Short mmCIF file of C-alpha atoms and ligand atoms in Angstrom, two decimals:
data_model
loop_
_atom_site.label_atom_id
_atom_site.label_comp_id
_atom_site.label_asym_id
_atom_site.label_seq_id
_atom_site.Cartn_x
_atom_site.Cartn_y
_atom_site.Cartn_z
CA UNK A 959 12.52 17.10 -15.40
CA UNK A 960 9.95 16.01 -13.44
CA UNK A 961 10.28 13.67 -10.32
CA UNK A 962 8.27 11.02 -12.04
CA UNK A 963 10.17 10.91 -15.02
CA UNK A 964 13.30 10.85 -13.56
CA UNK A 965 12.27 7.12 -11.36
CA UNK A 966 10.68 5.89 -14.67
CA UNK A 967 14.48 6.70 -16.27
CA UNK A 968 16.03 5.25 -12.90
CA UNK A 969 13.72 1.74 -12.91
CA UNK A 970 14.25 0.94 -17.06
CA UNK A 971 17.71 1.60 -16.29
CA UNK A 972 18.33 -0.96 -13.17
CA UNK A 973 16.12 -3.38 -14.86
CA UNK A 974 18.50 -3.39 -17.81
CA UNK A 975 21.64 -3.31 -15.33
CA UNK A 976 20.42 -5.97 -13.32
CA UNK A 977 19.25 -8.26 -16.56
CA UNK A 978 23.53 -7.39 -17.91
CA UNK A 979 24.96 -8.17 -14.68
CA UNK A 980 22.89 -11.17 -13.21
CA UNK A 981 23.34 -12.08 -9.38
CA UNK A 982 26.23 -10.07 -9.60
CA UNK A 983 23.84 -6.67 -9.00
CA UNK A 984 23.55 -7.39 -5.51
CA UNK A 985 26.13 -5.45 -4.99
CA UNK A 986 23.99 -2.13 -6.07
CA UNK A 987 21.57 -2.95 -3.32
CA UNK A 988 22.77 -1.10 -0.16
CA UNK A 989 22.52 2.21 -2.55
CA UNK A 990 18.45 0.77 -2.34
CA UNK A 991 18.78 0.05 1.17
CA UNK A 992 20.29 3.30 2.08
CA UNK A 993 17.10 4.97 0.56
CA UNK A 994 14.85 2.66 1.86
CA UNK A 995 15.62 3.13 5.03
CA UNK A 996 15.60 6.90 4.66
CA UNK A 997 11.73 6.90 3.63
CA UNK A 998 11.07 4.97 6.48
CA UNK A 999 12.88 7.10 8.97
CA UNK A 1000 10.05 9.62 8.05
CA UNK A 1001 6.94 7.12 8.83
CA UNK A 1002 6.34 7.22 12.25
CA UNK A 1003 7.15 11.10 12.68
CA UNK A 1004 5.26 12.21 9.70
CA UNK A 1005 2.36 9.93 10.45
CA UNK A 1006 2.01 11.05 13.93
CA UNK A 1007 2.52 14.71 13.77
CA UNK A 1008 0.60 14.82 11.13
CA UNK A 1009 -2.71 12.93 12.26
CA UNK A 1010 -2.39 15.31 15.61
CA UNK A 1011 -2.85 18.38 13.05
CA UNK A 1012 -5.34 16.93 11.26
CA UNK A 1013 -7.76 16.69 14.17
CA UNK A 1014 -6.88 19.49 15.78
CA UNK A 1015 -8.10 21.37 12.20
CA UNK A 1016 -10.71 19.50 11.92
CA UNK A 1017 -12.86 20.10 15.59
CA UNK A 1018 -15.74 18.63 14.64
CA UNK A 1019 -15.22 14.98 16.12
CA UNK A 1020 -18.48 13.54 14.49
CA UNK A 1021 -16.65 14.60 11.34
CA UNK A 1022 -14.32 12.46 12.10
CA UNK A 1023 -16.28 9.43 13.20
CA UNK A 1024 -18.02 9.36 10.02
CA UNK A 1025 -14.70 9.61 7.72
CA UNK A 1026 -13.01 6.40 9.91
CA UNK A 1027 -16.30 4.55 8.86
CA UNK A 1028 -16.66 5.49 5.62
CA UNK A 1029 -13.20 4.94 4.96
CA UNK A 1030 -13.37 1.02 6.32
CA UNK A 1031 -16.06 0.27 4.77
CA UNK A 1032 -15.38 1.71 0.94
CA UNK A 1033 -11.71 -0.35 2.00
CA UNK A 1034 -13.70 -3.88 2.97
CA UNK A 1035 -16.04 -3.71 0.00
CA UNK A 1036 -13.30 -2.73 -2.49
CA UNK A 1037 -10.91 -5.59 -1.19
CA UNK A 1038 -13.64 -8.20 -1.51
CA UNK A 1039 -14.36 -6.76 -5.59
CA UNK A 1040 -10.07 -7.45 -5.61
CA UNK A 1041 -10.12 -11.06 -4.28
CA UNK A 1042 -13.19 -12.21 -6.54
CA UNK A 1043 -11.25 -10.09 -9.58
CA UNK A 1044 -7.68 -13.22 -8.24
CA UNK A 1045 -10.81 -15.63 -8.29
CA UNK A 1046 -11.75 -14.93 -12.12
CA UNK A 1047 -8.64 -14.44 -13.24
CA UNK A 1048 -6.96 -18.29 -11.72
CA UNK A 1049 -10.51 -19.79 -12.89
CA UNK A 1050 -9.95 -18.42 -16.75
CA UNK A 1051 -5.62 -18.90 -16.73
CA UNK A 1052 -5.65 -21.88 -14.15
CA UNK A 1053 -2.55 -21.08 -14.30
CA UNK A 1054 -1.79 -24.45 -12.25
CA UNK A 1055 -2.88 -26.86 -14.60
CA UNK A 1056 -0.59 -29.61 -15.55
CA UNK A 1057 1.85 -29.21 -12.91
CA UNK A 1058 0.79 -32.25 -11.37
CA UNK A 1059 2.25 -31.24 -7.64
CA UNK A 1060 1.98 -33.90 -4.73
CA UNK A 1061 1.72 -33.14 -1.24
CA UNK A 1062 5.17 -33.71 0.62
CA UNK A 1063 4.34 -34.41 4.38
CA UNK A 1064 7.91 -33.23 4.88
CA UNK A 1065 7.87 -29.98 4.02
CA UNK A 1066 5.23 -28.40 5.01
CA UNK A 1067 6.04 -25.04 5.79
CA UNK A 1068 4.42 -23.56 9.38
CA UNK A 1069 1.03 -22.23 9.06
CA UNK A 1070 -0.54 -18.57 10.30
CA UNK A 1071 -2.46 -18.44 12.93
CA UNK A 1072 -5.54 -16.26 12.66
CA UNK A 1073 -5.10 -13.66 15.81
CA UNK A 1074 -8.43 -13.61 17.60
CA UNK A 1075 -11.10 -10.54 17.39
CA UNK A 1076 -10.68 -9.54 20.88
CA UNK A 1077 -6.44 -9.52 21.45
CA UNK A 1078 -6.40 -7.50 17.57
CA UNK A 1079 -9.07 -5.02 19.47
CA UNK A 1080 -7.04 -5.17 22.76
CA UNK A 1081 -3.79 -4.27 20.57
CA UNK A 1082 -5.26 -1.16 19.26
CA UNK A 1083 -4.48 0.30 22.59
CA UNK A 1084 -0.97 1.38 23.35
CA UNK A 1085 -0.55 0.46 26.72
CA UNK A 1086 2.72 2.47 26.21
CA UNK A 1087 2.27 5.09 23.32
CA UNK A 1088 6.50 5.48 23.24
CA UNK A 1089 6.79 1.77 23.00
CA UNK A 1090 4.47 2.27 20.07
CA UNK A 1091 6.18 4.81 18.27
CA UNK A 1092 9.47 2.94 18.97
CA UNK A 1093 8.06 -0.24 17.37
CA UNK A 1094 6.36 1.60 14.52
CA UNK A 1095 2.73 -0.14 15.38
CA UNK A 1096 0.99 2.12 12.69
CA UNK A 1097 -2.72 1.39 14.11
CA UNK A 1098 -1.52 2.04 17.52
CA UNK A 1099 0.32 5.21 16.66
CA UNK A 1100 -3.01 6.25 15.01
CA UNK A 1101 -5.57 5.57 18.10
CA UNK A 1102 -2.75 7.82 20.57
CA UNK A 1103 -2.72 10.69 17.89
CA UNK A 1104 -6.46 10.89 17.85
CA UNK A 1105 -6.58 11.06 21.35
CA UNK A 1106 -3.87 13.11 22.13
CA UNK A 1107 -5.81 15.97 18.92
CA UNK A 1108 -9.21 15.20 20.85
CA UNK A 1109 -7.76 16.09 23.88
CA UNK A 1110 -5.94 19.02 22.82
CA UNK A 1111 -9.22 20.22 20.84
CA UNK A 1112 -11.15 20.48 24.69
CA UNK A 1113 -8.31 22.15 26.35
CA UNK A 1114 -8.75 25.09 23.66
CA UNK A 1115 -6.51 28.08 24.05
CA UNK A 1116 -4.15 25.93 26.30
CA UNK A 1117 -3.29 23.60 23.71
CA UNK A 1118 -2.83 26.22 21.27
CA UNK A 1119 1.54 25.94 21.84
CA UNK A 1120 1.69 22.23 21.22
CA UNK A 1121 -0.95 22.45 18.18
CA UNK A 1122 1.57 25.11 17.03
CA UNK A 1123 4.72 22.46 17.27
CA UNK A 1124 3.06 19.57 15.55
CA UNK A 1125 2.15 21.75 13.03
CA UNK A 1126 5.92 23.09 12.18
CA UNK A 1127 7.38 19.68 12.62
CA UNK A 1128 4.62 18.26 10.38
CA UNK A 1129 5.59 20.71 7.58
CA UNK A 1130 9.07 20.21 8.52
CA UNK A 1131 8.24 15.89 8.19
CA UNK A 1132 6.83 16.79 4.50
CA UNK A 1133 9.83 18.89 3.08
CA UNK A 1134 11.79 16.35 4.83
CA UNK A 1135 10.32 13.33 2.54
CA UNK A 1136 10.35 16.01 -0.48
CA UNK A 1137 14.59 16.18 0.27
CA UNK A 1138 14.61 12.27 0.46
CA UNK A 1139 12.73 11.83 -2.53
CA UNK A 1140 15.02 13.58 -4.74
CA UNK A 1141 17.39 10.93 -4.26
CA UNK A 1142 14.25 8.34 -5.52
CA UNK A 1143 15.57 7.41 -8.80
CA UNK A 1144 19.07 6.34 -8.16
CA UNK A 1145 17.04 4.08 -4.94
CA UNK A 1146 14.77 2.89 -7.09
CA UNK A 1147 18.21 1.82 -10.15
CA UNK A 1148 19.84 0.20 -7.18
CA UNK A 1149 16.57 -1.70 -6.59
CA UNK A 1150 15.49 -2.21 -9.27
CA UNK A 1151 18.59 -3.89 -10.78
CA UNK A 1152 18.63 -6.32 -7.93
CA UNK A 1153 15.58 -7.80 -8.74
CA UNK A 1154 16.25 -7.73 -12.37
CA UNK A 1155 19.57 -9.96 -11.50
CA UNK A 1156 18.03 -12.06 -8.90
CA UNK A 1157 14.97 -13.46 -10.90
CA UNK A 1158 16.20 -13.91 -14.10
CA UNK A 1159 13.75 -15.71 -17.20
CA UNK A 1160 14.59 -19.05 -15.80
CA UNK A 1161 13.00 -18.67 -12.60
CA UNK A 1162 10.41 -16.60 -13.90
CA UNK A 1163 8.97 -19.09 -16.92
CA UNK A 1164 7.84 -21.49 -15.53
CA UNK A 1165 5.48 -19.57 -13.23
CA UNK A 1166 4.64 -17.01 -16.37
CA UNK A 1167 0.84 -17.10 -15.80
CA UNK A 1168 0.86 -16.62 -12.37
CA UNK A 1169 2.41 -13.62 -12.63
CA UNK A 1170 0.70 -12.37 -15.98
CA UNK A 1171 -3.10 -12.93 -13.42
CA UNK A 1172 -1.70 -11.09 -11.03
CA UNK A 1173 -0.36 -8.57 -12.96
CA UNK A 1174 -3.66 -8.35 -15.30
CA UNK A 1175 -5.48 -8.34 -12.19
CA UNK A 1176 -3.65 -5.48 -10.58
CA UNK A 1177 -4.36 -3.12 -13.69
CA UNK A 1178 -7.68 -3.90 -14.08
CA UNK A 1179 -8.77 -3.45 -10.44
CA UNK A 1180 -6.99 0.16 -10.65
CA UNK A 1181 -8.00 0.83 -14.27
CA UNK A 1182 -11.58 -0.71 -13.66
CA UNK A 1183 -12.48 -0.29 -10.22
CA UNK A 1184 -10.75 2.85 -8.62
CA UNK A 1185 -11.24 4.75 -12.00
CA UNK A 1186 -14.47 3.79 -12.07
CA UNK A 1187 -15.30 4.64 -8.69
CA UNK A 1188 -13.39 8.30 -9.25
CA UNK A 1189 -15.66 8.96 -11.93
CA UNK A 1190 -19.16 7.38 -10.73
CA UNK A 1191 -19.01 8.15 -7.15
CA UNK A 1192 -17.14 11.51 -6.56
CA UNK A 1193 -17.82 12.37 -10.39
CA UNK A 1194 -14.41 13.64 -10.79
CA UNK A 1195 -11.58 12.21 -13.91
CA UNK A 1196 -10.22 9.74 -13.78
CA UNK A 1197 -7.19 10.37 -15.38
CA UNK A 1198 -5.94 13.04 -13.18
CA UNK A 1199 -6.55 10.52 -10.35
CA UNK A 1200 -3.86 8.23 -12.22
CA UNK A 1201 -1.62 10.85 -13.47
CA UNK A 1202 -1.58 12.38 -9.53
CA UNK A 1203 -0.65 8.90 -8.15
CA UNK A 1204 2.08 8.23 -10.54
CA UNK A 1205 5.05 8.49 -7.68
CA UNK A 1206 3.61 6.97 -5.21
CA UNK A 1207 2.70 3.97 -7.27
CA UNK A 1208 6.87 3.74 -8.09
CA UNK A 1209 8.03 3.98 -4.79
CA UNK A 1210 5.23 0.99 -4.09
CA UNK A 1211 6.64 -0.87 -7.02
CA UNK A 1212 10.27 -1.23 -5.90
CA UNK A 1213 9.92 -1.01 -2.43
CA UNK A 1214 6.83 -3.57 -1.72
CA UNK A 1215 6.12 -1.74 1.41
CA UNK A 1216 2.49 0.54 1.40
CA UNK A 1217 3.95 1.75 5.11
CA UNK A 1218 7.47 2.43 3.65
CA UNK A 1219 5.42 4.41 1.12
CA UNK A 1220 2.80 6.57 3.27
CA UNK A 1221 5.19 9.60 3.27
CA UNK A 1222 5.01 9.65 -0.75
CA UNK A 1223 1.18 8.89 -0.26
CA UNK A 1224 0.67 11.69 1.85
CA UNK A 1225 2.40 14.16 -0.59
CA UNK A 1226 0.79 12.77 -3.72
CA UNK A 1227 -2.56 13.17 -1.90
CA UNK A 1228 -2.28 16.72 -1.24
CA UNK A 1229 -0.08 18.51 -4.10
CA UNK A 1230 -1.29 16.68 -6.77
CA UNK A 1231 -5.22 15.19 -5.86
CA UNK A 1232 -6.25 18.67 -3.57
CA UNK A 1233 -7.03 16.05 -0.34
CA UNK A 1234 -6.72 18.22 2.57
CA UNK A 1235 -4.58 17.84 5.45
CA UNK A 1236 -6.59 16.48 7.98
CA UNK A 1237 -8.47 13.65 5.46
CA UNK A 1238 -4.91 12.85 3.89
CA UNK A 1239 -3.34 12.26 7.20
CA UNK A 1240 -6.39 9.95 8.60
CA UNK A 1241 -7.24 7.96 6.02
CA UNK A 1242 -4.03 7.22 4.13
CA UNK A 1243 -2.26 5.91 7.26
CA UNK A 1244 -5.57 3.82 8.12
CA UNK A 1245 -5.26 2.46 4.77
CA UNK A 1246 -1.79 1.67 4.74
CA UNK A 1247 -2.47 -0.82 7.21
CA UNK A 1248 -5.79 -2.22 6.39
CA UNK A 1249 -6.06 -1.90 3.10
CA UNK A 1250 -4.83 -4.36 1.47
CA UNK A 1251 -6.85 -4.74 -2.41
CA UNK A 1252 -3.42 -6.02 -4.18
CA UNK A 1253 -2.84 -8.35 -1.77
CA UNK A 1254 -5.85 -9.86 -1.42
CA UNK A 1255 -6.30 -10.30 -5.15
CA UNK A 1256 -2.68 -11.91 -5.21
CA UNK A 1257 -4.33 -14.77 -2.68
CA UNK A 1258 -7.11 -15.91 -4.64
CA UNK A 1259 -5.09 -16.23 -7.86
CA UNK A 1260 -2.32 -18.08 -5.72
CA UNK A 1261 -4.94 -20.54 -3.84
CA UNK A 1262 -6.40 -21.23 -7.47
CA UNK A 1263 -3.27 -22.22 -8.75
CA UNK A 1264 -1.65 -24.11 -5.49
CA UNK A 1265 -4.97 -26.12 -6.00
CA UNK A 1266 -4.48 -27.02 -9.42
CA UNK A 1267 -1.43 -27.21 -9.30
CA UNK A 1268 -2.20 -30.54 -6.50
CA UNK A 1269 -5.31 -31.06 -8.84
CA UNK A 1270 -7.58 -30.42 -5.64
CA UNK A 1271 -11.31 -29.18 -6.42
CA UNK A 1272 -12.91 -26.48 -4.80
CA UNK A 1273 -16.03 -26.06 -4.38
CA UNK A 1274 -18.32 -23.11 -4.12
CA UNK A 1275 -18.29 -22.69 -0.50
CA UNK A 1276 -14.69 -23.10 -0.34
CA UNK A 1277 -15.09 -19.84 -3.00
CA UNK A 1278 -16.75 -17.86 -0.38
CA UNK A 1279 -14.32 -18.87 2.26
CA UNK A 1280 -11.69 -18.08 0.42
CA UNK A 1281 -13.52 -14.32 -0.14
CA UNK A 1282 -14.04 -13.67 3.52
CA UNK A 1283 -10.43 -15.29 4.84
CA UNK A 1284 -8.57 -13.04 2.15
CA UNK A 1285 -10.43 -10.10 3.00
CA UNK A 1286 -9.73 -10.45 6.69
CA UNK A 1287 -6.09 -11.59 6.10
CA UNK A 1288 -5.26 -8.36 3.93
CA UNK A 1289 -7.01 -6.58 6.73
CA UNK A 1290 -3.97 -8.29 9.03
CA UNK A 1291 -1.49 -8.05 6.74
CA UNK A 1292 1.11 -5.49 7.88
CA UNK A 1293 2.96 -2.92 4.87
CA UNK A 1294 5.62 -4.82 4.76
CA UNK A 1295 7.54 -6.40 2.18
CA UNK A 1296 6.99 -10.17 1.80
CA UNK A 1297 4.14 -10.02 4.64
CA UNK A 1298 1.00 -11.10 1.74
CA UNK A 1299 3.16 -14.50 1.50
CA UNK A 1300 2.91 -15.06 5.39
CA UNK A 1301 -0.70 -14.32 5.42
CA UNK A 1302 -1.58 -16.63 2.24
CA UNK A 1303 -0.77 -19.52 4.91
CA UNK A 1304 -3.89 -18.49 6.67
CA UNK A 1305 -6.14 -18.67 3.55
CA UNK A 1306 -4.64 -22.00 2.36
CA UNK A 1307 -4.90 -23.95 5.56
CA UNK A 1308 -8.95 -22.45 6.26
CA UNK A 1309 -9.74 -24.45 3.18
CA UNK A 1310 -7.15 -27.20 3.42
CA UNK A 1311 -5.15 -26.40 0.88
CA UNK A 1312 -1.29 -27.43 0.94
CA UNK A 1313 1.31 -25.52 2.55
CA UNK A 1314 3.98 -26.97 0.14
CA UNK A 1315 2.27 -24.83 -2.45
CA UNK A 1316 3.55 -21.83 -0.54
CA UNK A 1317 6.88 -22.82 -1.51
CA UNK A 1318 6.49 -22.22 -5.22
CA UNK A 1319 5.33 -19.38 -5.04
CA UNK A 1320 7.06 -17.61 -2.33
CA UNK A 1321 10.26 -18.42 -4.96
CA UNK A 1322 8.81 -15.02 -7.26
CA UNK A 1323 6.90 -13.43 -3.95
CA UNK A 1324 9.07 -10.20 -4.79
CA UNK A 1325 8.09 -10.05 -8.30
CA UNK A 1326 3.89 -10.44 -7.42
CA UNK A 1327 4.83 -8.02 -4.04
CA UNK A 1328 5.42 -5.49 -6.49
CA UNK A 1329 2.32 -5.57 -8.26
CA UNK A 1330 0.23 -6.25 -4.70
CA UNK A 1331 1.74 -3.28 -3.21
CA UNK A 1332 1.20 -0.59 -6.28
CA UNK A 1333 -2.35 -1.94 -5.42
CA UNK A 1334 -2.74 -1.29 -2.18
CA UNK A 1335 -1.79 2.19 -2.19
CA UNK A 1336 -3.98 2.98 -5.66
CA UNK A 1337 -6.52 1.94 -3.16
CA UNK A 1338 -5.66 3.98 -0.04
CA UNK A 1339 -5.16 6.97 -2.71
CA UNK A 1340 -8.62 6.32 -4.44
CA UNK A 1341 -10.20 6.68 -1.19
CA UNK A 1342 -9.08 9.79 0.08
CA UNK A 1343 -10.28 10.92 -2.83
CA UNK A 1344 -13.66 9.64 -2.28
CA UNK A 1345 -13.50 11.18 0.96
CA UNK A 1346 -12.62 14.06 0.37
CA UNK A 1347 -15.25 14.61 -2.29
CA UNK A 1348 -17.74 13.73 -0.14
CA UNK A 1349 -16.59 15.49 2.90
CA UNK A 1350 -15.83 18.64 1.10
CA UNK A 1351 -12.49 18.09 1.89
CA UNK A 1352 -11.26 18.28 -1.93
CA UNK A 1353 -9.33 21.17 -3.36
CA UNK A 1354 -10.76 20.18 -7.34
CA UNK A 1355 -8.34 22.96 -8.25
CA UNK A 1356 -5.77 21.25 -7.81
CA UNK A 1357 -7.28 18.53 -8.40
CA UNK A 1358 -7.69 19.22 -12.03
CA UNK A 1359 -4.65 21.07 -12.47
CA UNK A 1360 -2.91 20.09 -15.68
CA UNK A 1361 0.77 18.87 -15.09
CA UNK A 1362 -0.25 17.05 -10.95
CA UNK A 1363 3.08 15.66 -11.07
CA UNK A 1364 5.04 18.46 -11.69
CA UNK A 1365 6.29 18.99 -8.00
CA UNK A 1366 4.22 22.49 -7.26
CA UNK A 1367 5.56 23.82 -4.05
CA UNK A 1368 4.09 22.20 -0.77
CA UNK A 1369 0.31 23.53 -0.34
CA UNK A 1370 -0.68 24.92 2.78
CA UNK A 1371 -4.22 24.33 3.53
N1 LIG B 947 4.04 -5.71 0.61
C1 LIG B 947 2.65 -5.45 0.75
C2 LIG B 947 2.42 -4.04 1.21
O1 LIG B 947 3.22 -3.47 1.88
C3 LIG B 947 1.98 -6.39 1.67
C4 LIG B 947 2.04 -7.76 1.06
O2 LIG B 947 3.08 -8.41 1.18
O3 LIG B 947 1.06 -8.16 0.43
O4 LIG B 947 1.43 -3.45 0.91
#
């Protein structure tokens, strides 16, 4: 049975567990744990080796320059589409109304502060790249493994030996997440069941039609927007684009963690959509950190509804704040789970909105994490795709091949 099939099996399963048992599940969730942290033991390997191959097989540095700028910008614009998608969505469901909420000076929980321009450009830097591998700084792990393929690019023929070890430990990285993903579906139960028993209907009714924008939001921007722009842009179908990313959206889904998921990313992107090496390994990792569609659409539905919710009116500027703030805050939001909720304090306090509000809804965070995640790495997914199209970086054979997610053997390209 396929891989995919076999999570689907393993999530129904632990969401009916976890509904039978209650709080009581909790006790599945070190079986989650255990995998969790195994998929993350492959991040910082996987995305380092791997970025060092993909410049060293790519040579052409220009290449390159143009693929980290496309990439941002098809990220910015497609994040703004997401937040004004949360906008339209909390305007038509408000789902605040009627609450009635009133500040409470008390308990105002501590506001984000926005890190200036200059110390995020500073940070890029690793002052001390093993420091940054240690602490799993994903941008900074990036900038060193450009450098380090750059450099070993000039050197030619001398840097042929080390070119040769990154290259067998990034194959060894990808079999290495293919081994850990076969024990995916019992992860995902254990995970799955927890939730399920933590949040049951109680907690969730109340804040029903927050979660049903959300979630409406988060299939429409993938069903809308990233098919769309599969089909108008690199002219390719859709549905293989969906039926490719099918994994990779599951591990999102229970693990609410676009970093914890890059290794599945990676693999999706190459066996099932035909991205090549070197445009998989650059943009997914960039995107994983920056790109941040589900997020961002999660903080214009919540700011609509923590201001109805204290009947406050916004007005149109406060619209277009709320626009550029979100986009910038997913940009600094890290793939983590439970990070969106951090970084929603930053959009509420730009246009005064109150931090009690945060409260409410960081009570269901995990439950709209889940949706905001699956999201984000749609995105990242739909725009290696793009890329690759356009950099002739696409292998359409595989890319239309007819069962994707049938786990063909690892492609070498
Ligand atoms: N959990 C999300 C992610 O990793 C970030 C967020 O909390 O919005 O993509």
């Amino acid at each position: 049975m396929a891989l995919w099939k076999k999570i689907l099996i393993g999530m129904i399963a632990g969401i009916l567990v976890g509904a039978f048992l209650g709080p009581e599940a909790e006790l599945l969730k070190p079986i989650g744990t255990l995998f969790i942290n195994a998929i993350k033991m492959l991040i910082v390997p996987l995305v380092f080796c791997s970025l060092v191959v993909g410049v060293t097989s790519m040579q052409d540095t220009a290449k390159m320059g143009r693929i980290g700028i496309k990439s941002i910008l098809i990220y910015l614009a497609t994040t703004a589409v997401a937040i004004s998608i949360g906008l339209g969505l909390g305007t038509i469901f408000e789902p605040g109304a009627g609450l009635n909420m009133q500040p409470d000076a008390g308990a105002a929980a501590a506001a984000k502060e926005a890190p200036s321009l200059v110390s995020t450009l500073i940070g890029l830097i690793p002052k001390n790249p093993i420091e940054a591998l240690a602490g799993g700084k994903i941008l900074q792990i990036i900038v060193f493994a450009l450098g380090l393929g750059i450099a070993l690019n000039l050197i030619g023929e001398k840097g042929e030996p080390a070119v040769k070890m990154f290259n067998s430990l990034a194959e060894a990285m990808y079999k290495l997440t293919e081994l850990v993903m076969k024990f995916a579906p019992y992860g995902i139960f254990a995970l799955m069941a927890w939730v399920a028993g933590k949040y049951g209907l109680e907690v969730l009714l109340p804040l029903i039609k927050v979660i049903a924008a959300v979630y409406i939001g988060c299939i429409l921007h993938v069903l809308v927007v990233y098919s769309g722009a599969i089909s108008v842009i690199a002219g390719l179908k859709p549905v293989q684009y969906l039926k490719g990313i099918v994994n990779a959206q599951m591990m999102a889904f229970t693990s609410t963690s676009s970093s914890g998921t890059l290794p599945v990313s990676i693999r999706c992107a190459r066996e099932n959509l035909g991205v090549s090496k070197g445009t998989a390994s650059f943009v997914l990792p960039l995107g994983a950190t920056i790109n941040m569609d589900g997020t961002a659409l999660y903080q214009g539905v919540c700011a609509l509804f923590i201001a109805q919710a204290f009947g406050i009116d916004l007005s149109m500027a406060d619209y277009m704040t709320i626009i550029a703030t979100a986009t910038l805050a997913s940009v600094g939001t890290a793939g983590v789970p439970g990070a969106g909720l951090i970084m929603l304090s930053l959009v509420l306090t730009t246009v005064g909105l109150p931090m009690e509000g945060l409260a409410i809804v960081a009570g269901i965070d995990r439950i709209l994490d889940m949706a905001r995640t699956c999201v984000n790495v749609s995105g990242d997914l739909m725009v290696s795709v793009l890329i690759g199209k356009s950099e002739n970086e696409l292998n359409e054979d595989i890319y239309n091949a007819k069962d994707p997610v049938s786990e063909p053997e690892m492609v070498q390209s």
